[in-house]
Amino acid sequence: MAASPYTVSDVMTLTAVAIGREASYKEIVELMHHWKVSAVPVLEGEGRVVGVVSEADLLPKEEFRQDAPKLPAQLEEASKADAVLAGDLMSSPAVTVHPDATLAEAARIMARKRVKRLPVVNDLGMLEGVVSRSDLLKVFLRPDEEIDEEIRSAVVAGLSPPEEVEFTVLDGVVTVRGPLRDRSLVPLLARAIRAVEGVVDVRMELA
């Protein structure tokens, strides 16, 4: 039972907005506003990602405009309030992902590191694109017919021995019906269907 072969390279944005270390604070804000992005990678040399400037890196300038930090945990943030160049504002090393990573791996990195966008880099650390939360959700735009076809070819056809089960796909929700002789296949079948990109939920209605 094969899962969908979707990787970060399938959904990432190839035209990535990026800056150099010498980009100014105002340039970064204008760039983010123009391109409607929440973070931009910082490049060095021929395109190696050395950091990322996000909205969170820019906010201390406003947050500590009048009030000094009161807690030790705020000192690092406050230090960025006086920064004016990307090299001083950026978070480094950058949290990145490889183009061949699965969408689930990218989602886990975003959740664990609490970031909204990830620079996509090759083995040399060179920028190839950017993947965002909205990019990862693109798989849920797959037509029901496409999901249906993949389940038939990659999941049901892989059952051994073949089982006479029927299923329907409606708005990404897969309903499986019919007799299933080997009950041990129920969790395996459900897991394999859920692994198909674009599946919202799996409902097992088996005799």
mmCIF file of C-alpha atoms in Angstrom:
data_model
loop_
_atom_site.group_PDB
_atom_site.id
_atom_site.type_symbol
_atom_site.label_atom_id
_atom_site.label_comp_id
_atom_site.label_asym_id
_atom_site.label_seq_id
_atom_site.Cartn_x
_atom_site.Cartn_y
_atom_site.Cartn_z
ATOM 1 C CA MET A 1 0.000 0.000 0.000
ATOM 2 C CA ALA A 2 1.872 3.064 -1.249
ATOM 3 C CA ALA A 3 1.274 6.561 0.060
ATOM 4 C CA SER A 4 1.028 9.624 -2.140
ATOM 5 C CA PRO A 5 4.434 10.677 -3.512
ATOM 6 C CA TYR A 6 3.877 14.336 -2.638
ATOM 7 C CA THR A 7 6.947 16.191 -1.405
ATOM 8 C CA VAL A 8 7.782 19.805 -0.601
ATOM 9 C CA SER A 9 8.996 20.319 -4.185
ATOM 10 C CA ASP A 10 5.456 19.642 -5.429
ATOM 11 C CA VAL A 11 3.880 22.547 -3.527
ATOM 12 C CA MET A 12 6.650 25.057 -2.800
ATOM 13 C CA THR A 13 6.821 28.517 -4.350
ATOM 14 C CA LEU A 14 9.726 28.614 -6.782
ATOM 15 C CA THR A 15 9.961 32.412 -6.990
ATOM 16 C CA ALA A 16 11.198 33.112 -3.495
ATOM 17 C CA VAL A 17 11.573 36.647 -2.167
ATOM 18 C CA ALA A 18 14.979 36.945 -0.508
ATOM 19 C CA ILE A 19 17.348 39.605 0.829
ATOM 20 C CA GLY A 20 21.019 40.083 1.655
ATOM 21 C CA ARG A 21 22.632 40.868 4.999
ATOM 22 C CA GLU A 22 22.765 44.580 4.178
ATOM 23 C CA ALA A 23 19.048 45.005 3.513
ATOM 24 C CA SER A 24 17.646 47.768 5.729
ATOM 25 C CA TYR A 25 14.781 47.486 8.182
ATOM 26 C CA LYS A 26 12.492 49.636 6.045
ATOM 27 C CA GLU A 27 13.383 47.726 2.874
ATOM 28 C CA ILE A 28 12.433 44.466 4.591
ATOM 29 C CA VAL A 29 9.092 45.835 5.812
ATOM 30 C CA GLU A 30 8.285 47.202 2.354
ATOM 31 C CA LEU A 31 9.241 43.895 0.729
ATOM 32 C CA MET A 32 7.054 41.870 3.089
ATOM 33 C CA HIS A 33 4.154 44.242 2.541
ATOM 34 C CA HIS A 34 4.504 44.204 -1.243
ATOM 35 C CA TRP A 35 4.782 40.427 -1.561
ATOM 36 C CA LYS A 36 2.391 39.697 1.326
ATOM 37 C CA VAL A 37 4.805 37.354 3.116
ATOM 38 C CA SER A 38 5.532 36.992 6.831
ATOM 39 C CA ALA A 39 9.244 36.150 6.519
ATOM 40 C CA VAL A 40 12.119 36.387 4.043
ATOM 41 C CA PRO A 41 15.306 34.305 3.838
ATOM 42 C CA VAL A 42 18.669 36.053 4.080
ATOM 43 C CA LEU A 43 21.169 34.947 1.446
ATOM 44 C CA GLU A 44 24.951 35.043 1.268
ATOM 45 C CA GLY A 45 27.301 34.449 -1.653
ATOM 46 C CA GLU A 46 25.620 32.727 -4.574
ATOM 47 C CA GLY A 47 22.395 32.016 -2.739
ATOM 48 C CA ARG A 48 23.194 30.139 0.461
ATOM 49 C CA VAL A 49 20.579 30.676 3.171
ATOM 50 C CA VAL A 50 22.202 32.001 6.360
ATOM 51 C CA GLY A 51 19.127 33.205 8.232
ATOM 52 C CA VAL A 52 15.529 34.360 8.115
ATOM 53 C CA VAL A 53 13.941 37.684 9.031
ATOM 54 C CA SER A 54 10.339 37.256 10.142
ATOM 55 C CA GLU A 55 7.674 39.593 11.456
ATOM 56 C CA ALA A 56 8.626 38.410 14.938
ATOM 57 C CA ASP A 57 12.174 39.705 14.373
ATOM 58 C CA LEU A 58 10.850 43.114 13.321
ATOM 59 C CA LEU A 59 8.278 43.680 16.069
ATOM 60 C CA PRO A 60 10.704 44.402 18.970
ATOM 61 C CA LYS A 61 11.431 47.811 17.429
ATOM 62 C CA GLU A 62 7.821 48.736 18.118
ATOM 63 C CA GLU A 63 7.406 46.668 21.279
ATOM 64 C CA PHE A 64 10.371 48.268 23.065
ATOM 65 C CA ARG A 65 10.074 51.721 21.535
ATOM 66 C CA GLN A 66 9.307 53.306 24.902
ATOM 67 C CA ASP A 67 9.524 50.535 27.493
ATOM 68 C CA ALA A 68 12.710 48.707 28.428
ATOM 69 C CA PRO A 69 12.567 44.907 28.802
ATOM 70 C CA LYS A 70 11.379 43.818 32.253
ATOM 71 C CA LEU A 71 12.118 40.100 32.070
ATOM 72 C CA PRO A 72 15.423 38.304 31.305
ATOM 73 C CA ALA A 73 13.647 36.389 28.523
ATOM 74 C CA GLN A 74 12.974 39.695 26.752
ATOM 75 C CA LEU A 75 16.618 40.741 26.513
ATOM 76 C CA GLU A 76 17.310 38.886 23.261
ATOM 77 C CA GLU A 77 14.200 40.346 21.652
ATOM 78 C CA ALA A 78 15.029 43.819 22.915
ATOM 79 C CA SER A 79 18.507 43.622 21.383
ATOM 80 C CA LYS A 80 16.836 43.566 17.964
ATOM 81 C CA ALA A 81 14.974 46.792 18.689
ATOM 82 C CA ASP A 82 18.116 48.794 17.787
ATOM 83 C CA ALA A 83 18.996 46.680 14.733
ATOM 84 C CA VAL A 84 18.594 48.245 11.285
ATOM 85 C CA LEU A 85 20.154 45.656 8.957
ATOM 86 C CA ALA A 86 19.019 42.143 8.051
ATOM 87 C CA GLY A 87 22.272 40.650 9.315
ATOM 88 C CA ASP A 88 21.470 41.880 12.824
ATOM 89 C CA LEU A 89 17.739 41.258 12.671
ATOM 90 C CA MET A 90 17.743 37.737 11.297
ATOM 91 C CA SER A 91 17.255 34.516 13.214
ATOM 92 C CA SER A 92 20.194 32.247 12.498
ATOM 93 C CA PRO A 93 20.792 29.482 11.665
ATOM 94 C CA ALA A 94 17.723 29.393 9.461
ATOM 95 C CA VAL A 95 15.094 26.699 9.948
ATOM 96 C CA THR A 96 14.951 25.074 6.505
ATOM 97 C CA VAL A 97 13.612 22.006 4.723
ATOM 98 C CA HIS A 98 14.806 19.954 1.756
ATOM 99 C CA PRO A 99 12.705 19.709 -1.426
ATOM 100 C CA ASP A 100 12.380 15.923 -1.107
ATOM 101 C CA ALA A 101 10.936 16.105 2.420
ATOM 102 C CA THR A 102 7.355 14.928 2.782
ATOM 103 C CA LEU A 103 4.583 17.412 3.488
ATOM 104 C CA ALA A 104 4.117 15.797 6.902
ATOM 105 C CA GLU A 105 7.787 16.403 7.740
ATOM 106 C CA ALA A 106 7.509 20.056 6.706
ATOM 107 C CA ALA A 107 4.339 20.468 8.779
ATOM 108 C CA ARG A 108 6.069 18.980 11.832
ATOM 109 C CA ILE A 109 9.028 21.360 11.472
ATOM 110 C CA MET A 110 6.695 24.349 11.213
ATOM 111 C CA ALA A 111 4.737 23.270 14.280
ATOM 112 C CA ARG A 112 7.822 22.446 16.356
ATOM 113 C CA LYS A 113 9.682 25.647 15.459
ATOM 114 C CA ARG A 114 6.526 27.785 15.389
ATOM 115 C CA VAL A 115 7.208 29.284 11.962
ATOM 116 C CA LYS A 116 4.849 29.990 9.076
ATOM 117 C CA ARG A 117 7.302 29.657 6.181
ATOM 118 C CA LEU A 118 10.365 27.516 5.484
ATOM 119 C CA PRO A 119 13.143 28.217 2.975
ATOM 120 C CA VAL A 120 13.635 25.153 0.777
ATOM 121 C CA VAL A 121 17.336 24.400 0.304
ATOM 122 C CA ASN A 122 19.403 21.788 -1.500
ATOM 123 C CA ASP A 123 22.246 19.775 0.019
ATOM 124 C CA LEU A 124 24.575 22.775 -0.318
ATOM 125 C CA GLY A 125 22.193 25.086 1.533
ATOM 126 C CA MET A 126 21.295 26.993 -1.634
ATOM 127 C CA LEU A 127 17.798 28.442 -1.861
ATOM 128 C CA GLU A 128 15.421 26.614 -4.210
ATOM 129 C CA GLY A 129 12.102 28.031 -3.044
ATOM 130 C CA VAL A 130 9.890 28.665 -0.049
ATOM 131 C CA VAL A 131 7.079 26.564 1.383
ATOM 132 C CA SER A 132 4.359 28.101 3.550
ATOM 133 C CA ARG A 133 1.487 26.777 5.617
ATOM 134 C CA SER A 134 -0.911 27.597 2.789
ATOM 135 C CA ASP A 135 1.285 25.618 0.364
ATOM 136 C CA LEU A 136 0.972 22.530 2.554
ATOM 137 C CA LEU A 137 -2.814 22.878 2.444
ATOM 138 C CA LYS A 138 -2.868 22.810 -1.382
ATOM 139 C CA VAL A 139 -3.221 19.020 -1.343
ATOM 140 C CA PHE A 140 -6.725 19.420 0.074
ATOM 141 C CA LEU A 141 -7.692 21.076 -3.209
ATOM 142 C CA ARG A 142 -7.260 17.756 -5.036
ATOM 143 C CA PRO A 143 -10.479 16.705 -6.823
ATOM 144 C CA ASP A 144 -12.378 13.780 -5.295
ATOM 145 C CA GLU A 145 -11.936 11.910 -8.600
ATOM 146 C CA GLU A 146 -8.149 12.162 -8.337
ATOM 147 C CA ILE A 147 -8.180 10.903 -4.749
ATOM 148 C CA ASP A 148 -10.529 8.075 -5.765
ATOM 149 C CA GLU A 149 -8.200 7.003 -8.571
ATOM 150 C CA GLU A 150 -5.146 6.961 -6.294
ATOM 151 C CA ILE A 151 -6.914 4.907 -3.635
ATOM 152 C CA ARG A 152 -7.963 2.337 -6.246
ATOM 153 C CA SER A 153 -4.528 2.072 -7.822
ATOM 154 C CA ALA A 154 -2.247 2.434 -4.800
ATOM 155 C CA VAL A 155 -4.266 1.139 -1.855
ATOM 156 C CA VAL A 156 -7.097 -1.236 -2.759
ATOM 157 C CA ALA A 157 -5.122 -2.893 -5.573
ATOM 158 C CA GLY A 158 -2.389 -3.609 -3.056
ATOM 159 C CA LEU A 159 -4.591 -5.681 -0.763
ATOM 160 C CA SER A 160 -3.552 -9.313 -0.677
ATOM 161 C CA PRO A 161 -5.731 -11.272 -1.051
ATOM 162 C CA PRO A 162 -7.995 -8.709 -2.769
ATOM 163 C CA GLU A 163 -11.052 -7.709 -0.773
ATOM 164 C CA GLU A 164 -14.450 -6.780 -2.215
ATOM 165 C CA VAL A 165 -14.812 -3.423 -0.516
ATOM 166 C CA GLU A 166 -16.346 -0.325 -1.999
ATOM 167 C CA PHE A 167 -15.593 3.252 -1.192
ATOM 168 C CA THR A 168 -16.750 6.732 -2.095
ATOM 169 C CA VAL A 169 -14.985 10.074 -1.868
ATOM 170 C CA LEU A 170 -16.989 13.213 -1.116
ATOM 171 C CA ASP A 171 -15.271 16.502 -0.251
ATOM 172 C CA GLY A 172 -12.152 14.566 0.653
ATOM 173 C CA VAL A 173 -13.963 12.266 3.097
ATOM 174 C CA VAL A 174 -13.535 8.592 2.170
ATOM 175 C CA THR A 175 -16.228 6.115 3.199
ATOM 176 C CA VAL A 176 -15.344 2.404 2.974
ATOM 177 C CA ARG A 177 -18.196 -0.131 2.816
ATOM 178 C CA GLY A 178 -18.633 -3.865 2.294
ATOM 179 C CA PRO A 179 -17.420 -7.155 3.725
ATOM 180 C CA LEU A 180 -13.853 -7.517 4.905
ATOM 181 C CA ARG A 181 -12.858 -11.084 5.622
ATOM 182 C CA ASP A 182 -9.601 -10.268 7.375
ATOM 183 C CA ARG A 183 -10.495 -7.884 10.192
ATOM 184 C CA SER A 184 -6.833 -7.248 10.939
ATOM 185 C CA LEU A 185 -6.747 -5.250 7.699
ATOM 186 C CA VAL A 186 -9.165 -2.613 9.036
ATOM 187 C CA PRO A 187 -6.566 -0.370 10.777
ATOM 188 C CA LEU A 188 -4.045 -0.957 7.985
ATOM 189 C CA LEU A 189 -6.562 -0.024 5.298
ATOM 190 C CA ALA A 190 -7.697 3.066 7.188
ATOM 191 C CA ARG A 191 -4.098 4.180 7.732
ATOM 192 C CA ALA A 192 -3.180 3.650 4.068
ATOM 193 C CA ILE A 193 -6.186 5.649 2.862
ATOM 194 C CA ARG A 194 -5.509 8.435 5.346
ATOM 195 C CA ALA A 195 -1.946 8.652 3.991
ATOM 196 C CA VAL A 196 -3.253 9.635 0.556
ATOM 197 C CA GLU A 197 -2.713 13.371 0.147
ATOM 198 C CA GLY A 198 -5.978 15.279 0.147
ATOM 199 C CA VAL A 199 -7.936 12.839 2.303
ATOM 200 C CA VAL A 200 -9.759 14.767 5.034
ATOM 201 C CA ASP A 201 -11.185 11.796 6.963
ATOM 202 C CA VAL A 202 -11.817 8.047 6.660
ATOM 203 C CA ARG A 203 -15.070 6.390 7.703
ATOM 204 C CA MET A 204 -15.130 2.604 7.928
ATOM 205 C CA GLU A 205 -18.603 1.053 7.495
ATOM 206 C CA LEU A 206 -17.641 -2.606 7.118
ATOM 207 C CA ALA A 207 -19.787 -5.688 7.478
#
